[in-house]
Amino acid sequence: MPLRPLPRHFGWLTPAIAVLALALGFATFQFSEERGIDALIERGRQRLDLYEASLEREIDKYAFFPATLGLERDVVDLLLNGGPDRAAAINHYLEQLNQRAGSLSIYVLDATGHVIATSNWNQPDSFLGEDLTYRAYFGDAIAGRNGRFFGIGTTKGEPGYYLSSPILIDGRPNGVAVVKVSLEQLEQSWTTVEAPVFVADENGVVILASVPSWKFTAVRPLDDRSRGELARSLHYNARPLPPLGLLPERVMPRRRAELVDLQRPRDEVAQVFPVSGRFLAQTEPLSGNGWTLTVLSPYGDVASMAWTQAALAGLGGAFLAILAVALNQRRSRIHERLRAREALQRAHDELELKVEERTRTLKAAQDELVHAGKLAVIGQMSAGLAHELNQPLAALQTLSDNTVKFLERGLMQDATSNLALIGELVAHMGTLTSQLKSFARKSSGTPRPVPVGRAIDNALLMLDRRLTGGRVTPDISVEPAGIAALADANRLEQILVNLIANALDALDGSVEPRLAVSAVKSGDRVQIVVADNGPGLTVDARARLFEPFFTTKDSGGGLGLGLAISAGIARDFGGSLAAIDSESGGAAFVLDLAAAQLTEA
Ligand code: ADP
């Protein structure tokens, strides 16, 4: 079906479909984004658990080291009694222990915070004898607690995790054992994952990060006071602690996550994984030390996926809407067409009914006309009839009077011949009246074979008086003799009477009147021609011949029904009546009928 432009009342459609597409796109974006965030959070949580476990495992490996050192008798002995030999022995012991444990350094502080033995005793950067009272892990341990501290070494500037325990003598802390471990290996294993991760300590300073440049940046801005304190304790060994650059965009408390924008210097962007842009941040506190572990999942994929799906949904929605409209239009068009077809069918049926009704009325009117025509002919003929009957009546009167006289005189012979004449006259009058009766009767109308010759004879007989009285002798020919036409005898005679009577009328003033009635069979048709050599037909007459009530005759002369009725009858039998110019100069009428086979024996 060719695409038609939408009707005008569909003008609201385009904006409606646009709104629908936008709404669908928006809803899909929301849905897709939420689903994407959910998936990110799920994966982020798994990572958090994994990193937390690995970090704790790494630290736990060394957790009991300082405490077990406090159980060494030699260490306690050194604390109690001192002496270079004891110190040298412990130094060696700590050096070996450090090597085997894979820690950065192991050392022992006395109650005043001075290093009295250390694994790096023979190194150039050895801090043997150094005062470390400013370190928080010393304060914690000497107060009887286990110390945990991430910091940067003051001598080598090496970052490390310090674990400290008090060395108890008689139940009181008399010294401190410290192990410093590196978490660098752990950090290196983190750099291989696609989502950055970092650990911030209790001050909000990044101490471990999968992106090296993030280390020793501040997650949250540090105020001057805490900056001063950190400087004093040489906690980060005078590092500048610039901000990490995390800008919170959307907090999602129910999901314990945050959408953040990470603003990092350009040179960092060329890393393996994204280190700049929008991330979904998930932070989990680590047990026991006030640290937090944060996993950043790149958010870009979620957003672009949501955009793509929103665009697809919007386009899809618009497509479906257009499809629905087109289908609906098509359906209503088909519906319309069906309705139109039904209306047409109804109109057609109605028309057929009307035509049928009209035909019936017309037929009835025609029958009436035929009847009226017959009556008109009778009227026309009544004068002749009166004359026709008056003559024999007058003769009868005379004959009967004479017969009475003959009988009175006993002249039986004369009386008998008179009575025979009377009988003949009565028979003649009977023929006349019976013909008249049959002519006036309405015919049944069912065509049957009618011998054409007999119909011509009967017609001429009906007009006998005019013919015998006049000067015209009809010239009759039937070729071949005995042909029959499909008609009704009465009505065929009626047509012929009309045509012959018209011819006789036309011949009224002729000097040498001639009338020819001929019947010819050609193929399955029979043509009966009534021709005269009268004045012929005028142009006006020829145009209106078959109109009812068209007549050129004086009032009382004709009703103008004869030809109209005759043509109607001819049509009824499947034939036709037409006027032509006669060869002899006057008018000729051709009656064309279907030829028939005579069935009578
Ligand atoms: P009517 O005879 O009552 O006038 P018709 O219908 O029979 O009615 O004829 C109509 C008219 O056709 C006649 O009045 C006459 O003018 C013309 N007409 C019919 N037959 C002939 C004929 N043979 N020659 C000339 N005119 C004729």
XYZ file of C-alpha atoms and ligand atoms in Angstrom:
628
model
C 0.000 0.000 0.000
C 1.517 3.394 -0.887
C 2.260 5.636 2.098
C -0.260 8.405 2.305
C 0.418 11.617 4.198
C -1.192 11.555 7.619
C -4.554 13.284 7.796
C -4.535 16.764 9.275
C -6.050 15.742 12.615
C -2.904 13.657 13.194
C -0.932 16.889 13.632
C -0.492 16.245 17.353
C 1.170 12.898 16.553
C 4.725 14.077 15.915
C 5.079 15.950 19.228
C 3.302 13.097 21.037
C 5.672 10.512 19.633
C 8.643 12.772 20.423
C 7.450 13.138 24.028
C 6.881 9.395 24.265
C 10.357 8.680 22.885
C 11.934 11.175 25.311
C 10.014 9.779 28.281
C 10.928 6.233 27.322
C 14.551 7.266 26.825
C 14.619 9.021 30.183
C 13.047 6.070 32.013
C 15.425 3.644 30.325
C 18.384 5.838 31.180
C 17.344 5.860 34.833
C 16.717 2.146 34.865
C 19.909 1.267 33.036
C 21.980 3.624 35.189
C 20.530 2.139 38.372
C 21.193 -1.370 37.137
C 24.731 -0.399 36.109
C 25.395 1.183 39.496
C 24.044 -1.917 41.214
C 26.392 -4.093 39.199
C 29.355 -1.768 39.930
C 28.545 -1.777 43.620
C 28.299 -5.529 43.703
C 31.694 -5.918 42.046
C 33.174 -3.100 44.146
C 32.025 -4.790 47.318
C 33.701 -8.038 46.292
C 36.912 -6.126 45.639
C 36.690 -4.359 48.959
C 36.352 -7.687 50.751
C 39.226 -9.134 48.782
C 41.614 -6.226 49.424
C 40.640 -5.952 53.030
C 41.349 -9.637 53.521
C 44.693 -9.458 51.751
C 45.744 -6.377 53.726
C 44.769 -7.934 57.013
C 46.531 -11.133 56.107
C 49.704 -9.193 55.302
C 49.624 -7.272 58.580
C 48.556 -10.266 60.655
C 51.667 -12.120 59.514
C 53.675 -9.704 61.677
C 51.104 -8.964 64.368
C 52.678 -11.164 67.028
C 56.287 -10.375 66.183
C 56.870 -7.511 68.648
C 54.992 -9.319 71.416
C 57.066 -12.489 71.016
C 60.266 -10.382 71.153
C 59.206 -9.279 74.616
C 59.305 -12.913 75.693
C 62.972 -13.311 74.697
C 65.045 -13.588 77.835
C 68.075 -11.978 76.167
C 66.033 -8.961 75.163
C 64.705 -8.543 78.714
C 68.248 -9.021 79.988
C 69.526 -6.269 77.709
C 66.775 -3.932 78.862
C 67.518 -4.641 82.495
C 71.271 -4.719 82.424
C 72.531 -3.251 79.167
C 76.100 -3.864 78.056
C 77.734 -3.849 74.605
C 78.069 -7.641 74.366
C 74.448 -8.256 75.014
C 73.522 -5.484 72.587
C 75.746 -6.939 69.855
C 74.222 -10.397 70.326
C 70.672 -9.029 70.104
C 71.634 -6.908 67.078
C 72.792 -10.051 65.252
C 69.725 -11.907 66.337
C 67.414 -9.135 65.106
C 69.318 -8.890 61.826
C 68.783 -12.596 61.131
C 65.182 -12.484 62.236
C 64.528 -9.494 59.968
C 66.040 -11.271 57.007
C 63.979 -14.381 57.567
C 60.712 -12.555 58.202
C 61.135 -10.290 55.186
C 60.303 -7.202 57.229
C 62.003 -3.811 56.798
C 63.483 -3.619 60.251
C 63.055 -4.941 63.770
C 64.285 -2.976 66.786
C 63.999 -2.576 70.522
C 63.529 0.716 72.412
C 64.200 1.235 76.069
C 61.781 2.940 78.406
C 63.158 6.354 77.389
C 62.421 5.785 73.703
C 66.012 5.196 72.613
C 66.928 2.433 70.197
C 69.085 -0.081 72.047
C 69.157 -2.841 69.461
C 68.212 -2.976 65.803
C 68.362 -5.269 62.800
C 70.120 -2.560 60.785
C 72.840 -1.985 63.372
C 75.578 -2.296 60.757
C 73.881 -0.245 58.038
C 74.892 3.337 57.272
C 71.364 4.518 57.980
C 71.152 2.585 61.226
C 69.139 4.352 63.831
C 70.865 2.660 66.769
C 70.745 5.051 69.706
C 68.152 7.318 68.154
C 65.436 8.861 70.270
C 62.024 7.843 68.875
C 59.802 9.141 71.660
C 58.001 11.365 69.166
C 56.627 8.332 67.352
C 53.098 7.482 68.363
C 53.794 3.755 68.296
C 56.285 4.264 71.103
C 53.798 6.201 73.200
C 51.114 3.553 72.671
C 53.359 0.648 73.556
C 55.002 2.216 76.604
C 51.478 2.911 77.805
C 50.830 -0.845 77.614
C 48.982 -1.018 74.305
C 49.861 -2.477 70.935
C 50.867 0.306 68.561
C 49.902 0.439 64.900
C 51.233 3.180 62.729
C 51.885 3.853 59.134
C 54.593 6.355 58.585
C 57.677 7.325 56.740
C 61.001 6.523 58.183
C 63.034 9.546 59.274
C 66.393 8.227 58.239
C 65.792 6.635 54.850
C 62.414 8.227 54.210
C 61.034 4.766 53.545
C 57.297 4.361 54.153
C 56.296 1.410 56.249
C 53.904 -0.035 58.695
C 55.075 -0.044 62.243
C 53.754 -2.593 64.719
C 54.843 -2.096 68.355
C 54.276 -3.989 71.608
C 55.336 -3.235 75.165
C 58.034 -5.403 76.694
C 56.715 -6.193 80.138
C 59.027 -6.741 83.086
C 57.227 -7.635 86.276
C 54.024 -6.756 84.554
C 55.078 -3.197 83.700
C 56.182 -1.890 80.282
C 59.890 -1.448 80.439
C 60.702 -1.199 76.784
C 59.118 -1.433 73.335
C 59.616 -3.960 70.504
C 58.933 -2.638 66.990
C 58.691 -4.309 63.564
C 58.447 -2.199 60.459
C 56.971 -3.909 57.433
C 56.605 -2.818 53.859
C 53.253 -3.107 52.198
C 54.748 -2.417 48.801
C 54.233 -5.918 47.452
C 50.587 -5.763 48.321
C 50.365 -2.413 46.639
C 52.031 -3.821 43.533
C 49.510 -6.627 43.321
C 46.770 -3.981 43.437
C 48.131 -2.055 40.485
C 47.153 -4.865 38.167
C 43.420 -4.528 38.776
C 41.272 -2.376 36.521
C 39.730 -0.324 39.312
C 41.973 1.893 41.446
C 42.072 1.289 45.167
C 43.621 3.188 48.064
C 43.922 3.034 51.808
C 43.671 6.230 53.843
C 44.831 6.366 57.438
C 43.112 7.941 60.416
C 44.262 11.395 59.230
C 42.657 10.917 55.805
C 46.046 10.627 54.160
C 46.476 8.050 51.416
C 49.110 5.589 52.616
C 48.598 2.788 50.130
C 47.395 3.228 46.573
C 47.332 1.241 43.378
C 48.277 4.481 41.597
C 51.719 5.456 43.021
C 51.199 9.203 42.616
C 48.144 9.133 44.884
C 50.255 8.177 47.867
C 50.633 10.851 50.542
C 47.774 12.939 49.227
C 44.952 14.084 51.473
C 41.516 12.614 50.841
C 39.891 15.417 52.816
C 41.436 18.866 53.314
C 43.703 19.065 56.358
C 43.352 22.045 58.668
C 46.408 23.967 59.847
C 46.302 22.512 63.350
C 46.474 18.899 62.260
C 49.084 19.828 59.664
C 51.229 21.265 62.459
C 50.800 18.180 64.624
C 51.682 15.850 61.773
C 54.813 17.893 61.053
C 55.856 17.754 64.667
C 55.557 13.964 64.874
C 57.393 13.676 61.553
C 54.518 11.356 60.729
C 54.869 11.749 56.983
C 58.441 13.003 57.186
C 57.512 16.531 56.080
C 55.711 15.424 52.885
C 53.540 18.234 51.464
C 50.283 16.130 51.452
C 48.478 17.761 48.466
C 44.746 17.052 48.047
C 43.834 13.884 46.117
C 41.155 15.810 44.225
C 38.021 13.737 44.923
C 34.883 15.848 44.385
C 31.719 14.166 45.643
C 28.884 14.403 43.099
C 26.154 12.236 44.483
C 25.963 10.454 47.797
C 24.066 7.170 47.839
C 23.749 6.396 51.562
C 21.485 3.374 51.097
C 24.101 1.759 48.893
C 27.024 3.034 50.985
C 28.570 4.476 47.853
C 29.301 7.839 46.334
C 29.573 9.123 42.797
C 32.781 11.183 42.668
C 34.695 13.202 40.145
C 38.421 12.665 40.397
C 40.462 15.632 39.201
C 44.060 14.617 38.627
C 46.925 16.292 36.797
C 47.109 15.501 33.088
C 50.329 13.491 33.214
C 48.583 10.836 35.254
C 45.933 10.194 32.642
C 48.157 7.982 30.495
C 47.960 5.091 32.948
C 46.745 1.586 32.211
C 43.396 2.187 33.876
C 41.440 5.402 34.172
C 42.769 7.599 36.965
C 40.742 10.653 36.173
C 37.025 11.248 35.674
C 33.917 9.914 37.305
C 34.043 6.956 39.622
C 31.772 5.136 41.946
C 33.591 5.237 45.276
C 32.998 2.583 47.945
C 34.724 3.017 51.270
C 34.963 0.470 54.052
C 36.605 1.081 57.477
C 39.421 -1.326 58.321
C 39.202 -2.861 61.775
C 41.319 -1.596 64.619
C 43.339 1.299 63.178
C 40.920 3.933 61.905
C 41.973 3.325 58.340
C 39.656 3.182 55.407
C 39.852 1.174 52.198
C 38.359 2.804 49.122
C 37.637 1.161 45.767
C 36.969 3.387 42.758
C 34.991 1.788 39.928
C 35.043 3.702 36.621
C 31.552 5.062 36.004
C 31.981 5.959 32.321
C 30.848 2.557 31.020
C 27.656 2.710 33.068
C 26.856 6.165 31.720
C 27.607 5.310 28.092
C 25.666 2.048 28.394
C 22.728 3.987 29.886
C 22.915 6.550 27.075
C 23.013 3.836 24.420
C 20.109 1.945 25.922
C 18.134 5.161 26.387
C 18.707 6.100 22.754
C 17.721 2.599 21.608
C 14.615 2.603 23.799
C 13.619 6.079 22.597
C 14.100 5.137 18.946
C 12.425 1.777 19.463
C 9.492 3.417 21.229
C 9.129 5.975 18.470
C 9.352 3.227 15.857
C 6.704 1.129 17.604
C 4.457 4.162 18.035
C 4.764 5.011 14.347
C 4.144 1.377 13.463
C 1.060 1.308 15.702
C -0.270 4.496 14.127
C 0.370 3.148 10.637
C -1.319 -0.161 11.449
C -4.245 1.627 13.025
C -4.553 3.872 10.001
C -4.383 0.899 7.703
C -7.041 -0.878 9.714
C -9.362 2.107 9.683
C -8.700 2.539 5.967
C -9.643 -1.077 5.345
C -12.651 -0.570 7.594
C -13.577 2.544 5.637
C -13.165 0.717 2.381
C -15.356 -2.134 3.613
C -17.967 0.354 4.733
C -17.804 2.111 1.366
C -18.148 -1.239 -0.359
C -21.141 -2.087 1.814
C -22.713 1.294 1.092
C -22.096 0.737 -2.599
C -23.646 -2.714 -2.390
C -26.660 -1.253 -0.556
C -27.018 1.511 -3.127
C -26.707 -1.076 -5.859
C -29.380 -3.275 -4.239
C -31.657 -0.297 -3.761
C -31.146 0.765 -7.346
C -31.914 -2.735 -8.530
C -35.092 -2.754 -6.454
C -36.060 0.620 -7.849
C -35.328 -0.468 -11.408
C -37.390 -3.584 -10.838
C -40.220 -1.510 -9.424
C -40.034 1.008 -12.255
C -39.948 -1.770 -14.815
C -43.006 -3.260 -13.198
C -44.772 0.121 -13.200
C -43.662 0.765 -16.743
C -44.860 -2.640 -17.842
C -48.191 -2.021 -16.164
C -48.408 1.420 -17.771
C -47.463 -0.077 -21.092
C -50.092 -2.782 -20.724
C -52.541 -0.055 -19.887
C -51.426 1.844 -22.971
C -51.701 -1.253 -25.105
C -55.186 -1.682 -23.781
C -55.964 1.995 -24.243
C -54.508 1.816 -27.739
C -56.769 -1.064 -28.562
C -59.699 0.889 -27.261
C -58.561 3.852 -29.343
C -58.462 1.672 -32.418
C -61.908 0.395 -31.497
C -63.060 3.977 -31.126
C -61.536 4.787 -34.459
C -63.171 1.778 -35.927
C -66.504 2.297 -34.193
C -67.784 4.582 -36.931
C -66.829 2.001 -39.529
C -68.253 -0.721 -37.364
C -71.518 1.108 -36.979
C -71.604 1.427 -40.731
C -70.572 -2.199 -41.121
C -73.326 -3.376 -38.820
C -75.939 -0.901 -39.967
C -75.738 -2.193 -43.517
C -76.510 -5.859 -42.687
C -79.006 -4.690 -40.051
C -80.854 -2.655 -42.650
C -80.608 -5.617 -45.056
C -81.886 -7.940 -42.313
C -84.820 -5.627 -41.708
C -85.741 -5.635 -45.378
C -85.123 -9.370 -45.756
C -87.201 -10.264 -42.688
C -90.038 -7.949 -43.790
C -89.991 -9.573 -47.243
C -89.853 -13.080 -45.771
C -92.975 -12.353 -43.681
C -94.719 -11.156 -46.864
C -93.503 -14.248 -48.831
C -94.789 -16.537 -46.076
C -98.144 -14.787 -46.047
C -98.370 -15.329 -49.773
C -97.199 -18.914 -49.507
C -94.073 -18.244 -51.586
C -91.973 -20.764 -49.671
C -89.106 -20.821 -52.158
C -88.474 -17.073 -51.869
C -88.920 -17.184 -48.093
C -86.312 -19.956 -47.790
C -83.701 -18.141 -49.893
C -84.349 -14.954 -47.875
C -83.796 -16.861 -44.615
C -80.567 -18.302 -46.013
C -79.375 -14.760 -46.793
C -80.346 -13.690 -43.281
C -78.263 -16.545 -41.887
C -75.223 -15.469 -43.937
C -75.576 -11.860 -42.796
C -75.806 -12.919 -39.131
C -72.726 -15.120 -39.513
C -70.790 -12.216 -41.044
C -71.817 -9.949 -38.174
C -70.760 -12.669 -35.681
C -67.267 -12.793 -37.214
C -66.939 -9.053 -36.883
C -67.935 -8.913 -33.243
C -65.802 -11.887 -32.253
C -62.722 -10.300 -33.817
C -63.439 -7.074 -32.068
C -63.751 -8.967 -28.788
C -60.449 -10.753 -29.237
C -58.734 -7.478 -30.146
C -59.964 -5.702 -27.039
C -58.854 -8.554 -24.746
C -55.507 -8.110 -22.997
C -53.081 -10.663 -24.325
C -51.154 -12.995 -22.061
C -47.806 -11.777 -23.375
C -45.964 -15.108 -23.472
C -44.465 -15.261 -26.973
C -45.250 -18.322 -29.026
C -44.895 -19.043 -32.738
C -47.442 -17.097 -34.799
C -47.906 -17.741 -38.563
C -47.072 -14.402 -40.111
C -49.289 -14.876 -43.191
C -52.356 -15.496 -41.037
C -51.636 -12.444 -38.861
C -51.425 -10.256 -42.005
C -54.686 -11.710 -43.320
C -56.465 -11.116 -40.015
C -55.207 -7.539 -39.827
C -56.380 -6.847 -43.359
C -59.706 -8.475 -42.543
C -60.184 -6.087 -39.625
C -59.575 -3.203 -41.970
C -61.654 -4.861 -44.684
C -64.238 -2.141 -44.912
C -61.628 0.590 -45.441
C -59.909 -1.500 -48.065
C -62.983 -2.599 -49.975
C -64.484 0.866 -49.609
C -61.263 2.550 -50.714
C -59.242 2.388 -53.858
C -56.312 0.503 -52.397
C -55.496 -3.096 -53.131
C -52.740 -4.319 -50.805
C -49.820 -6.135 -52.377
C -49.002 -9.040 -49.990
C -45.957 -11.319 -50.092
C -44.693 -13.864 -47.529
C -41.271 -15.405 -48.297
C -41.111 -18.302 -47.733
C -44.756 -19.062 -47.265
C -45.762 -20.301 -43.810
C -42.992 -18.568 -41.851
C -43.711 -17.853 -38.203
C -42.511 -15.230 -35.731
C -42.165 -15.455 -31.975
C -45.022 -13.232 -30.738
C -48.603 -13.239 -29.596
C -51.197 -13.526 -32.383
C -53.469 -10.801 -31.039
C -50.748 -8.318 -30.431
C -48.938 -8.977 -33.690
C -52.254 -8.348 -35.437
C -52.647 -5.170 -33.405
C -49.279 -3.874 -34.633
C -50.123 -4.722 -38.230
C -53.560 -3.077 -37.953
C -51.850 0.078 -36.635
C -49.241 0.131 -39.406
C -51.704 -0.635 -42.199
C -54.249 1.875 -40.849
C -51.507 4.560 -40.763
C -50.574 3.690 -44.338
C -54.175 3.918 -45.450
C -54.458 7.303 -43.682
C -51.323 8.479 -45.505
C -52.691 7.280 -48.836
C -55.924 9.189 -48.361
C -55.305 11.843 -50.979
C -53.028 9.810 -53.279
C -53.668 9.674 -56.973
C -52.294 6.184 -57.423
C -52.263 4.707 -53.945
C -50.117 1.621 -53.324
C -49.807 -0.472 -50.170
C -47.355 -3.337 -49.822
C -47.164 -5.766 -46.878
C -44.229 -8.180 -47.101
C -42.657 -10.702 -44.742
C -39.146 -12.093 -45.248
C -37.215 -14.578 -43.159
C -33.493 -13.910 -42.965
C -31.483 -16.114 -40.641
C -33.270 -16.455 -37.328
C -35.167 -13.188 -37.802
C -38.383 -12.304 -39.584
C -38.902 -8.820 -41.053
C -42.417 -7.604 -41.846
C -42.464 -4.403 -43.907
C -45.553 -2.213 -44.370
C -44.828 0.341 -47.113
C -46.920 2.952 -48.848
C -46.350 5.588 -51.530
C -47.944 8.366 -49.499
C -46.315 11.695 -48.608
C -43.737 10.006 -46.384
C -42.435 11.215 -43.016
C -41.440 14.777 -42.238
C -38.178 15.301 -40.286
C -40.171 16.337 -37.215
C -42.487 13.335 -37.471
C -39.586 10.927 -37.894
C -37.944 12.259 -34.744
C -41.076 11.873 -32.643
C -42.917 8.962 -34.290
C -42.733 6.665 -31.335
C -43.604 9.246 -28.685
C -46.958 8.498 -27.121
C -49.640 10.982 -28.215
C -47.621 12.288 -31.129
C -50.034 12.695 -33.994
C -50.390 14.920 -37.025
C -53.975 13.911 -37.538
C -57.027 16.107 -36.930
C -58.717 15.861 -33.575
C -60.681 12.663 -33.531
C -58.457 11.360 -36.331
C -55.797 9.815 -34.125
C -54.609 9.547 -30.528
C -50.918 9.327 -31.377
C -50.665 6.006 -29.485
C -50.515 3.499 -32.322
C -46.759 3.511 -33.035
C -45.781 3.938 -29.393
C -47.811 0.887 -28.411
C -46.668 -1.112 -31.421
C -42.984 -0.415 -30.706
C -43.558 -1.434 -27.049
C -45.145 -4.723 -28.085
C -42.317 -5.427 -30.538
C -39.798 -4.835 -27.752
C -41.736 -7.197 -25.470
C -41.184 -9.975 -27.975
C -37.498 -9.180 -28.277
C -38.018 -7.382 -31.525
C -38.062 -3.804 -32.835
C -40.069 -1.407 -34.935
C -38.391 1.213 -37.096
C -39.355 3.653 -39.861
C -37.472 3.762 -43.164
C -38.034 5.541 -46.441
C -40.138 3.506 -48.804
C -38.747 2.660 -52.221
C -42.031 3.850 -53.679
C -41.466 7.320 -52.148
C -43.681 7.138 -49.066
C -43.092 5.720 -45.592
C -42.180 2.178 -44.676
C -42.176 0.512 -41.244
C -40.032 -2.531 -40.545
C -41.150 -4.876 -37.767
C -38.262 -7.142 -36.804
C -39.068 -10.289 -34.762
C -37.389 -13.553 -33.865
C -38.199 -16.302 -36.309
C -39.994 -19.338 -34.855
C -40.733 -22.915 -35.827
C -44.408 -23.698 -36.030
C -45.300 -26.410 -33.528
C -48.967 -26.904 -34.445
C -49.750 -29.933 -36.538
P -51.974 8.247 -34.941
O -52.109 7.370 -36.120
O -53.086 8.156 -33.963
O -51.627 9.688 -35.299
P -49.547 6.844 -34.668
O -48.641 6.699 -33.478
O -50.004 5.609 -35.264
O -50.739 7.734 -34.138
O -48.828 7.722 -35.752
C -48.195 8.907 -35.340
C -47.951 9.812 -36.498
O -46.964 9.227 -37.360
C -49.056 10.052 -37.374
O -49.912 11.054 -36.880
C -48.402 10.442 -38.684
O -48.079 11.790 -38.665
C -47.179 9.634 -38.680
N -47.296 8.458 -39.560
C -47.509 7.187 -39.175
N -47.499 6.341 -40.224
C -47.285 7.101 -41.323
C -47.194 6.817 -42.722
N -47.336 5.556 -43.236
N -46.975 7.858 -43.598
C -46.837 9.119 -43.102
N -46.935 9.456 -41.773
C -47.169 8.461 -40.907
